[in-house]
Amino acid sequence: MSFAIATTLDEALAALAAGARPIAGGSDLVVAARHGKAPLPQSLIAIHRLGELTEITESVDGLRIGALVTHATLMAHPMIGRAYSGLADASALVGSPSTRNVGTIGGNVMNASPAMDTGAPLLVLEAAAELQSALGHRLVPLGELWTGPGRTTAAADELCVALVLPFRRARSGSAYVRLEYRRAMEIAVVGAAAAVVLQADGTVRSVAVALTAVAPTIVAVGGLGPLVGAHPNDEATLGAISAAASAQASPISDVRASDRYRRHCVGVMARRAFEAAAHRAAGETIVVPVNRAYGIGAAR
Amino acid sequence: MTVATPRRFVRADGPDKVTGSGRYTADLTFTGMLAAKFRYAEIAHGRITRLDTTAAQAISGVFAVITDADVPDVRFGPFVADRTLFARDVVRFEGEIVAAVAASTPEIAARAAAAIIVEYEPLPLVTDLEDALTAGASLVHEHWAVYGSADPVVRDRNDASFSSITTGDVDAGMAAADLVIESRFVADGCHAVPIEPRAVVAQWEGNKVTIWTSTQVPFDARAGVCETLEMPASRVRIIVPHLGGGFGGKCGFHYEAHVAALARVAKRPVRLVFSRREEFLAPDRRREGMVIDIRTGVRHDGTITARTGWMAMDNGAYTADAGFFPQLAAMHIAGPYKIPNVSVEAHLVYTNHQPSGSVRAPTAPQACWALESHTDEVAAAVGMDPVAFRKLNAVDTGDVGPSGQTYGEIGVQQCITEATRLVGYGETPLPHDEAIGVAIGWWPSFAVPSGAYIKLDGDGSGQIITGAQECGTGAVMTLRQLAADELGMNPEDFELVYQDTSVAPYDMGATGSQTLFNNGRAVVAAAGQIAEQLRNLAAEFFEASAADIVLADGGAYVAGSPVATVSIAELAGIAASGELLIGHGSGTPPATPQLVGSSCVGDLGMAAFVAPQFSCHAVRIRLDRDTGVVRVLEVAAAHDSGTIINELGALGQVEGGVMMGIGQALTEGTVYDDEGRQRNAGLLEYKLQTCADSPVIRTHFVQIVTPDAGPRGAKGLAEAPNVATAAAIANAIAKLVGTPVRRLPMTPERVWEALQS
């Protein structure tokens, strides 16, 4: 087995082209190897020293988040907390403080777990992965990136260098809520993210909902078009979100929960995520993470 | 009698543990040391048809591969001799050890263990507790009848230990009742989960072996090695470096003999370090699953007239120390109540699951959960407030309990009063999604032999050389306080020399909340001998009578003349050139209380509670009705554990017990697949509570100086806080759901299912 530390992006890309696999925080790779899920790759190229991948850049087009940005940074970043709150909600729920200090957004996205917390908010925030190889680079919308648990459309020689999120217009809000059995070191039993944009009159201009841990990948909820123009606080609106999420989920039964319970709960999570996102879109401040402030285990 | 305000001191081993300077067993290395790995059965029940270690032996770097054929022919077990070190002919649970390997690295050892060829003929699985007790059930131990067992153990086929408690006439009692309420509960098994997975290092010198091991019971571990390797105690030395928690899971005899046997064959020191997965699957200590039926007769005025109970408890494949569980569990189904007519029967049932054994307050959290859930149902049936119902029926000072024991001064009534006061029970209306649940519990203290030495060296500093084992409770740390108080010195004047069977006298170990209770007595006795020596020296010094010498503040003086003192250090200096200052102590354990009017089948001494401890936990929770998720917001815990010696340590015990109780209530339970194998043998899927889940915990100690107890009227404490929490949470959940959740743990999905019905 070989392990090398890249000092430039070109070095890292060359190593990938030669068959190495990238490692940053190692919070998925090393844990999976220790648990016997998947052995460590024969050749590893460490990318944690590539400073250019640690930057968060704001522009009129939106936000570019370097692949090495940690969950700890994301959960506390003012711009993300304000305009991309759902991503901050999710980042704040990952593992423990030490997991969040080493775990990176690029690693989380490319690990392609259907239970990843950041996936659903990134999907509703219309994020794309910026993939680079020695031959060039391309932007892949996340809906076209994940193909199954641990599987993506990225080629073996492509490195995710950043996540690109479009600008959020006025009266936008997003949120991520998950079902958890405890408040730290938890993995989503199910989860849901919502992004909402409101009209000036407070009705829905657009809505996107995505679901965590109810399918082989993070999935977007379709058929929400009829909610445009609806009032976000109407029981009919909330019921429609919940019903659509439950109906479109295809959960499994495992040691964490039965499919029946997951299907029910993902509807509850979708409804809560939508409610929180709509409140944020209306200008209300709900502290990150929503799980602590809203719904399950809320402090009063 | 008034009680002195307890002291608060930081435990002596604390700084080592939190700064990382302390050394644990897995930290030890020796020249030429090898790594051990086990080959496990991996199936729950099968007959070995082929076992071939040739390929494993041939791997470069492998120094020893051993199986049943390489160790003495010994069946062992403290209650039923049903176990062998290595599987013999039949494997009975997935974590049974078939072979052991010692190799130059852990990786090579793992490869060699995997290279051992084992083939099985599958045997029928026994996993259902009630089915296992039926006449036609497959047997887990075909030859159970020929196994040796402790005299009072009553056995029959898959029933490894049966016990009953009978008092009065239950038929008449039920006939006298206005209402009879019946309930059924099922508890899943769960685990102790110490932070430190266990480790063992063995090194031979000639025909003597020294074993460093993460055990809670070094003398028990030594006895196990002596029995299975057929050696005298004098040639086996057990040393325990710092122990990273145990919670009962590290009681008993575990792997010390396997590693010693490997080291003898390999002619090298050998170290075994468990993975977390092994820690879940292999030990014969985990909390047992139970099926519980309870029936109570009650009058309209709330008086309980009779109770019957029936329990089946999952013994797993081997009996370990669970032999006494039926009787103890039966006591928890009878409960700390005045009930004139009682009949409880309990069966310890062999299955093809991991063996059960002592985990913090064995049998109590599940049985108390069932009993106290049932008690709320009974109170509701007669239209009484559950707290008022408990106050009416709970035992009090001078009362006779359900097994015919008459109690001295006890504090269960005060515990109910204090816990409900602390949580504000009934004071203000709660939000629609909150409720308070209340439960009471009890637990015995254990009176057993124990010993200690104390010496004061020439500079006046001392050492307490004790057989006691520290498993994290801090009980050993209180010994310094006891010795210091006897001698008028400071705890800091003493170092502890402990956890070494060749150095200190016998102690039962960190089990049964017995350390302070019994070793405290030994230390006080040992210190008393030195106090007498010091008083004699001071009497000579002052030309006074020894009877008039007072030891205080690090010195000695003649009563009435505290201005003229001689320091302990000076007296120790005098002693150093004459008769040395050495004390030894053991003392006599308190006697077992008499039982009147009850009869017990399978009596293993658990129906009479020495210095009984009582508790009441009152818990405020919030329920998310959409998902069934329960959050514990506040726990008030009132405990009668006698005199508190170190308040800081005592609070830690209660808070830890409460957190463990919350886990048992809500998230911790073993899930099995159809093949009898654990599906959640890891910390991702077996969910402990975290600091982030911790509620506000308010503790009150009802301090009653108890005669015939431990030093200064202290009882035990380490297990009692783990008894009533899950029950109190259950009662709060039942208030919000409208019915008890009759399965433990009360997971969100189970709560949600109960909400649907």
PDB file of N, CA, C and O in Angstrom, chain B residues 349-388:
ATOM      1  N   VAL B 349     -33.248 -19.286  31.290  1.00  0.00           N
ATOM      2  CA  VAL B 349     -33.464 -20.194  30.169  1.00  0.00           C
ATOM      3  C   VAL B 349     -32.270 -20.208  29.214  1.00  0.00           C
ATOM      4  O   VAL B 349     -31.860 -19.169  28.700  1.00  0.00           O
ATOM      5  N   TYR B 350     -31.745 -21.411  28.984  1.00  0.00           N
ATOM      6  CA  TYR B 350     -30.685 -21.555  27.973  1.00  0.00           C
ATOM      7  C   TYR B 350     -31.232 -21.207  26.595  1.00  0.00           C
ATOM      8  O   TYR B 350     -32.333 -21.644  26.212  1.00  0.00           O
ATOM      9  N   THR B 351     -30.459 -20.422  25.842  1.00  0.00           N
ATOM     10  CA  THR B 351     -30.754 -20.182  24.427  1.00  0.00           C
ATOM     11  C   THR B 351     -29.433 -20.205  23.664  1.00  0.00           C
ATOM     12  O   THR B 351     -28.366 -20.333  24.278  1.00  0.00           O
ATOM     13  N   ASN B 352     -29.493 -20.024  22.368  1.00  0.00           N
ATOM     14  CA  ASN B 352     -28.267 -19.923  21.574  1.00  0.00           C
ATOM     15  C   ASN B 352     -27.855 -18.466  21.374  1.00  0.00           C
ATOM     16  O   ASN B 352     -27.359 -18.076  20.330  1.00  0.00           O
ATOM     17  N   HIS B 353     -28.081 -17.678  22.405  1.00  0.00           N
ATOM     18  CA  HIS B 353     -27.598 -16.297  22.411  1.00  0.00           C
ATOM     19  C   HIS B 353     -26.321 -16.195  23.252  1.00  0.00           C
ATOM     20  O   HIS B 353     -25.980 -17.114  23.996  1.00  0.00           O
ATOM     21  N   GLN B 354     -25.671 -15.051  23.131  1.00  0.00           N
ATOM     22  CA  GLN B 354     -24.525 -14.751  23.983  1.00  0.00           C
ATOM     23  C   GLN B 354     -24.922 -14.951  25.456  1.00  0.00           C
ATOM     24  O   GLN B 354     -26.021 -14.569  25.855  1.00  0.00           O
ATOM     25  N   PRO B 355     -24.041 -15.527  26.278  1.00  0.00           N
ATOM     26  CA  PRO B 355     -24.397 -15.717  27.687  1.00  0.00           C
ATOM     27  C   PRO B 355     -24.642 -14.387  28.401  1.00  0.00           C
ATOM     28  O   PRO B 355     -24.010 -13.383  28.097  1.00  0.00           O
ATOM     29  N   SER B 356     -25.576 -14.436  29.326  1.00  0.00           N
ATOM     30  CA  SER B 356     -25.861 -13.264  30.144  1.00  0.00           C
ATOM     31  C   SER B 356     -25.023 -13.310  31.412  1.00  0.00           C
ATOM     32  O   SER B 356     -24.528 -14.355  31.801  1.00  0.00           O
ATOM     33  N   GLY B 357     -24.901 -12.165  32.045  1.00  0.00           N
ATOM     34  CA  GLY B 357     -24.174 -12.107  33.304  1.00  0.00           C
ATOM     35  C   GLY B 357     -24.342 -10.735  33.900  1.00  0.00           C
ATOM     36  O   GLY B 357     -25.033  -9.880  33.336  1.00  0.00           O
ATOM     37  N   SER B 358     -23.686 -10.548  35.028  1.00  0.00           N
ATOM     38  CA  SER B 358     -23.882  -9.312  35.785  1.00  0.00           C
ATOM     39  C   SER B 358     -23.554  -8.077  34.967  1.00  0.00           C
ATOM     40  O   SER B 358     -22.432  -7.902  34.527  1.00  0.00           O
ATOM     41  N   VAL B 359     -24.532  -7.246  34.771  1.00  0.00           N
ATOM     42  CA  VAL B 359     -24.319  -5.882  34.305  1.00  0.00           C
ATOM     43  C   VAL B 359     -25.032  -4.995  35.319  1.00  0.00           C
ATOM     44  O   VAL B 359     -26.178  -5.289  35.694  1.00  0.00           O
ATOM     45  N   ARG B 360     -24.336  -3.995  35.797  1.00  0.00           N
ATOM     46  CA  ARG B 360     -24.838  -3.021  36.785  1.00  0.00           C
ATOM     47  C   ARG B 360     -26.287  -3.258  37.231  1.00  0.00           C
ATOM     48  O   ARG B 360     -27.217  -3.019  36.474  1.00  0.00           O
ATOM     49  N   ALA B 361     -26.455  -3.700  38.457  1.00  0.00           N
ATOM     50  CA  ALA B 361     -27.772  -4.053  39.017  1.00  0.00           C
ATOM     51  C   ALA B 361     -28.460  -5.113  38.162  1.00  0.00           C
ATOM     52  O   ALA B 361     -29.552  -4.886  37.626  1.00  0.00           O
ATOM     53  N   PRO B 362     -27.810  -6.299  38.032  1.00  0.00           N
ATOM     54  CA  PRO B 362     -28.370  -7.316  37.143  1.00  0.00           C
ATOM     55  C   PRO B 362     -29.819  -7.641  37.487  1.00  0.00           C
ATOM     56  O   PRO B 362     -30.159  -7.772  38.658  1.00  0.00           O
ATOM     57  N   THR B 363     -30.616  -7.764  36.483  1.00  0.00           N
ATOM     58  CA  THR B 363     -32.062  -8.069  36.478  1.00  0.00           C
ATOM     59  C   THR B 363     -32.944  -6.882  36.880  1.00  0.00           C
ATOM     60  O   THR B 363     -34.129  -6.856  36.574  1.00  0.00           O
ATOM     61  N   ALA B 364     -32.386  -5.898  37.573  1.00  0.00           N
ATOM     62  CA  ALA B 364     -33.241  -4.880  38.195  1.00  0.00           C
ATOM     63  C   ALA B 364     -33.868  -3.886  37.216  1.00  0.00           C
ATOM     64  O   ALA B 364     -35.064  -3.617  37.321  1.00  0.00           O
ATOM     65  N   PRO B 365     -33.102  -3.302  36.281  1.00  0.00           N
ATOM     66  CA  PRO B 365     -33.740  -2.275  35.454  1.00  0.00           C
ATOM     67  C   PRO B 365     -34.929  -2.808  34.653  1.00  0.00           C
ATOM     68  O   PRO B 365     -35.968  -2.145  34.571  1.00  0.00           O
ATOM     69  N   GLN B 366     -34.787  -4.034  34.104  1.00  0.00           N
ATOM     70  CA  GLN B 366     -35.890  -4.583  33.311  1.00  0.00           C
ATOM     71  C   GLN B 366     -37.058  -4.964  34.214  1.00  0.00           C
ATOM     72  O   GLN B 366     -38.226  -4.679  33.912  1.00  0.00           O
ATOM     73  N   ALA B 367     -36.734  -5.657  35.336  1.00  0.00           N
ATOM     74  CA  ALA B 367     -37.805  -6.121  36.214  1.00  0.00           C
ATOM     75  C   ALA B 367     -38.512  -4.933  36.863  1.00  0.00           C
ATOM     76  O   ALA B 367     -39.740  -4.908  36.971  1.00  0.00           O
ATOM     77  N   CYS B 368     -37.748  -3.933  37.276  1.00  0.00           N
ATOM     78  CA  CYS B 368     -38.335  -2.735  37.884  1.00  0.00           C
ATOM     79  C   CYS B 368     -39.191  -2.001  36.855  1.00  0.00           C
ATOM     80  O   CYS B 368     -40.279  -1.513  37.169  1.00  0.00           O
ATOM     81  N   TRP B 369     -38.699  -1.958  35.614  1.00  0.00           N
ATOM     82  CA  TRP B 369     -39.475  -1.328  34.530  1.00  0.00           C
ATOM     83  C   TRP B 369     -40.836  -2.004  34.390  1.00  0.00           C
ATOM     84  O   TRP B 369     -41.876  -1.333  34.289  1.00  0.00           O
ATOM     85  N   ALA B 370     -40.834  -3.333  34.411  1.00  0.00           N
ATOM     86  CA  ALA B 370     -42.099  -4.066  34.272  1.00  0.00           C
ATOM     87  C   ALA B 370     -42.977  -3.839  35.502  1.00  0.00           C
ATOM     88  O   ALA B 370     -44.167  -3.509  35.390  1.00  0.00           O
ATOM     89  N   LEU B 371     -42.396  -4.018  36.682  1.00  0.00           N
ATOM     90  CA  LEU B 371     -43.188  -3.895  37.909  1.00  0.00           C
ATOM     91  C   LEU B 371     -43.760  -2.486  38.062  1.00  0.00           C
ATOM     92  O   LEU B 371     -44.949  -2.318  38.391  1.00  0.00           O
ATOM     93  N   GLU B 372     -42.939  -1.483  37.821  1.00  0.00           N
ATOM     94  CA  GLU B 372     -43.404  -0.135  38.077  1.00  0.00           C
ATOM     95  C   GLU B 372     -44.367   0.361  36.997  1.00  0.00           C
ATOM     96  O   GLU B 372     -45.246   1.178  37.267  1.00  0.00           O
ATOM     97  N   SER B 373     -44.222  -0.151  35.768  1.00  0.00           N
ATOM     98  CA  SER B 373     -45.240   0.130  34.743  1.00  0.00           C
ATOM     99  C   SER B 373     -46.561  -0.481  35.182  1.00  0.00           C
ATOM    100  O   SER B 373     -47.626   0.136  35.112  1.00  0.00           O
ATOM    101  N   HIS B 374     -46.484  -1.723  35.651  1.00  0.00           N
ATOM    102  CA  HIS B 374     -47.659  -2.438  36.152  1.00  0.00           C
ATOM    103  C   HIS B 374     -48.265  -1.687  37.340  1.00  0.00           C
ATOM    104  O   HIS B 374     -49.493  -1.561  37.447  1.00  0.00           O
ATOM    105  N   THR B 375     -47.426  -1.185  38.220  1.00  0.00           N
ATOM    106  CA  THR B 375     -47.912  -0.474  39.409  1.00  0.00           C
ATOM    107  C   THR B 375     -48.739   0.749  39.010  1.00  0.00           C
ATOM    108  O   THR B 375     -49.790   1.029  39.614  1.00  0.00           O
ATOM    109  N   ASP B 376     -48.294   1.463  37.977  1.00  0.00           N
ATOM    110  CA  ASP B 376     -49.098   2.597  37.492  1.00  0.00           C
ATOM    111  C   ASP B 376     -50.442   2.119  36.931  1.00  0.00           C
ATOM    112  O   ASP B 376     -51.466   2.787  37.093  1.00  0.00           O
ATOM    113  N   GLU B 377     -50.427   0.946  36.281  1.00  0.00           N
ATOM    114  CA  GLU B 377     -51.692   0.403  35.770  1.00  0.00           C
ATOM    115  C   GLU B 377     -52.631   0.043  36.915  1.00  0.00           C
ATOM    116  O   GLU B 377     -53.841   0.264  36.837  1.00  0.00           O
ATOM    117  N   VAL B 378     -52.064  -0.523  37.993  1.00  0.00           N
ATOM    118  CA  VAL B 378     -52.889  -0.901  39.143  1.00  0.00           C
ATOM    119  C   VAL B 378     -53.464   0.361  39.798  1.00  0.00           C
ATOM    120  O   VAL B 378     -54.662   0.423  40.124  1.00  0.00           O
ATOM    121  N   ALA B 379     -52.611   1.378  39.971  1.00  0.00           N
ATOM    122  CA  ALA B 379     -53.073   2.635  40.582  1.00  0.00           C
ATOM    123  C   ALA B 379     -54.205   3.234  39.757  1.00  0.00           C
ATOM    124  O   ALA B 379     -55.223   3.678  40.296  1.00  0.00           O
ATOM    125  N   ALA B 380     -54.022   3.213  38.417  1.00  0.00           N
ATOM    126  CA  ALA B 380     -55.054   3.778  37.540  1.00  0.00           C
ATOM    127  C   ALA B 380     -56.360   2.987  37.674  1.00  0.00           C
ATOM    128  O   ALA B 380     -57.454   3.569  37.666  1.00  0.00           O
ATOM    129  N   ALA B 381     -56.233   1.663  37.830  1.00  0.00           N
ATOM    130  CA  ALA B 381     -57.431   0.821  37.911  1.00  0.00           C
ATOM    131  C   ALA B 381     -58.275   1.161  39.141  1.00  0.00           C
ATOM    132  O   ALA B 381     -59.492   1.037  39.115  1.00  0.00           O
ATOM    133  N   VAL B 382     -57.625   1.583  40.226  1.00  0.00           N
ATOM    134  CA  VAL B 382     -58.393   1.953  41.423  1.00  0.00           C
ATOM    135  C   VAL B 382     -58.566   3.469  41.529  1.00  0.00           C
ATOM    136  O   VAL B 382     -59.014   3.983  42.555  1.00  0.00           O
ATOM    137  N   GLY B 383     -58.155   4.168  40.466  1.00  0.00           N
ATOM    138  CA  GLY B 383     -58.381   5.606  40.422  1.00  0.00           C
ATOM    139  C   GLY B 383     -57.512   6.402  41.385  1.00  0.00           C
ATOM    140  O   GLY B 383     -57.894   7.485  41.822  1.00  0.00           O
ATOM    141  N   MET B 384     -56.321   5.873  41.689  1.00  0.00           N
ATOM    142  CA  MET B 384     -55.423   6.601  42.594  1.00  0.00           C
ATOM    143  C   MET B 384     -54.271   7.232  41.841  1.00  0.00           C
ATOM    144  O   MET B 384     -53.800   6.710  40.830  1.00  0.00           O
ATOM    145  N   ASP B 385     -53.794   8.360  42.359  1.00  0.00           N
ATOM    146  CA  ASP B 385     -52.573   8.959  41.859  1.00  0.00           C
ATOM    147  C   ASP B 385     -51.422   7.957  42.091  1.00  0.00           C
ATOM    148  O   ASP B 385     -51.334   7.373  43.175  1.00  0.00           O
ATOM    149  N   PRO B 386     -50.583   7.750  41.089  1.00  0.00           N
ATOM    150  CA  PRO B 386     -49.555   6.704  41.233  1.00  0.00           C
ATOM    151  C   PRO B 386     -48.567   6.966  42.376  1.00  0.00           C
ATOM    152  O   PRO B 386     -48.036   6.022  42.950  1.00  0.00           O
ATOM    153  N   VAL B 387     -48.310   8.239  42.670  1.00  0.00           N
ATOM    154  CA  VAL B 387     -47.386   8.533  43.779  1.00  0.00           C
ATOM    155  C   VAL B 387     -48.068   8.213  45.113  1.00  0.00           C
ATOM    156  O   VAL B 387     -47.475   7.580  46.000  1.00  0.00           O
ATOM    157  N   ALA B 388     -49.329   8.614  45.244  1.00  0.00           N
ATOM    158  CA  ALA B 388     -50.066   8.310  46.474  1.00  0.00           C
ATOM    159  C   ALA B 388     -50.187   6.795  46.655  1.00  0.00           C
ATOM    160  O   ALA B 388     -50.076   6.275  47.778  1.00  0.00           O
TER     161      ALA B 388
END
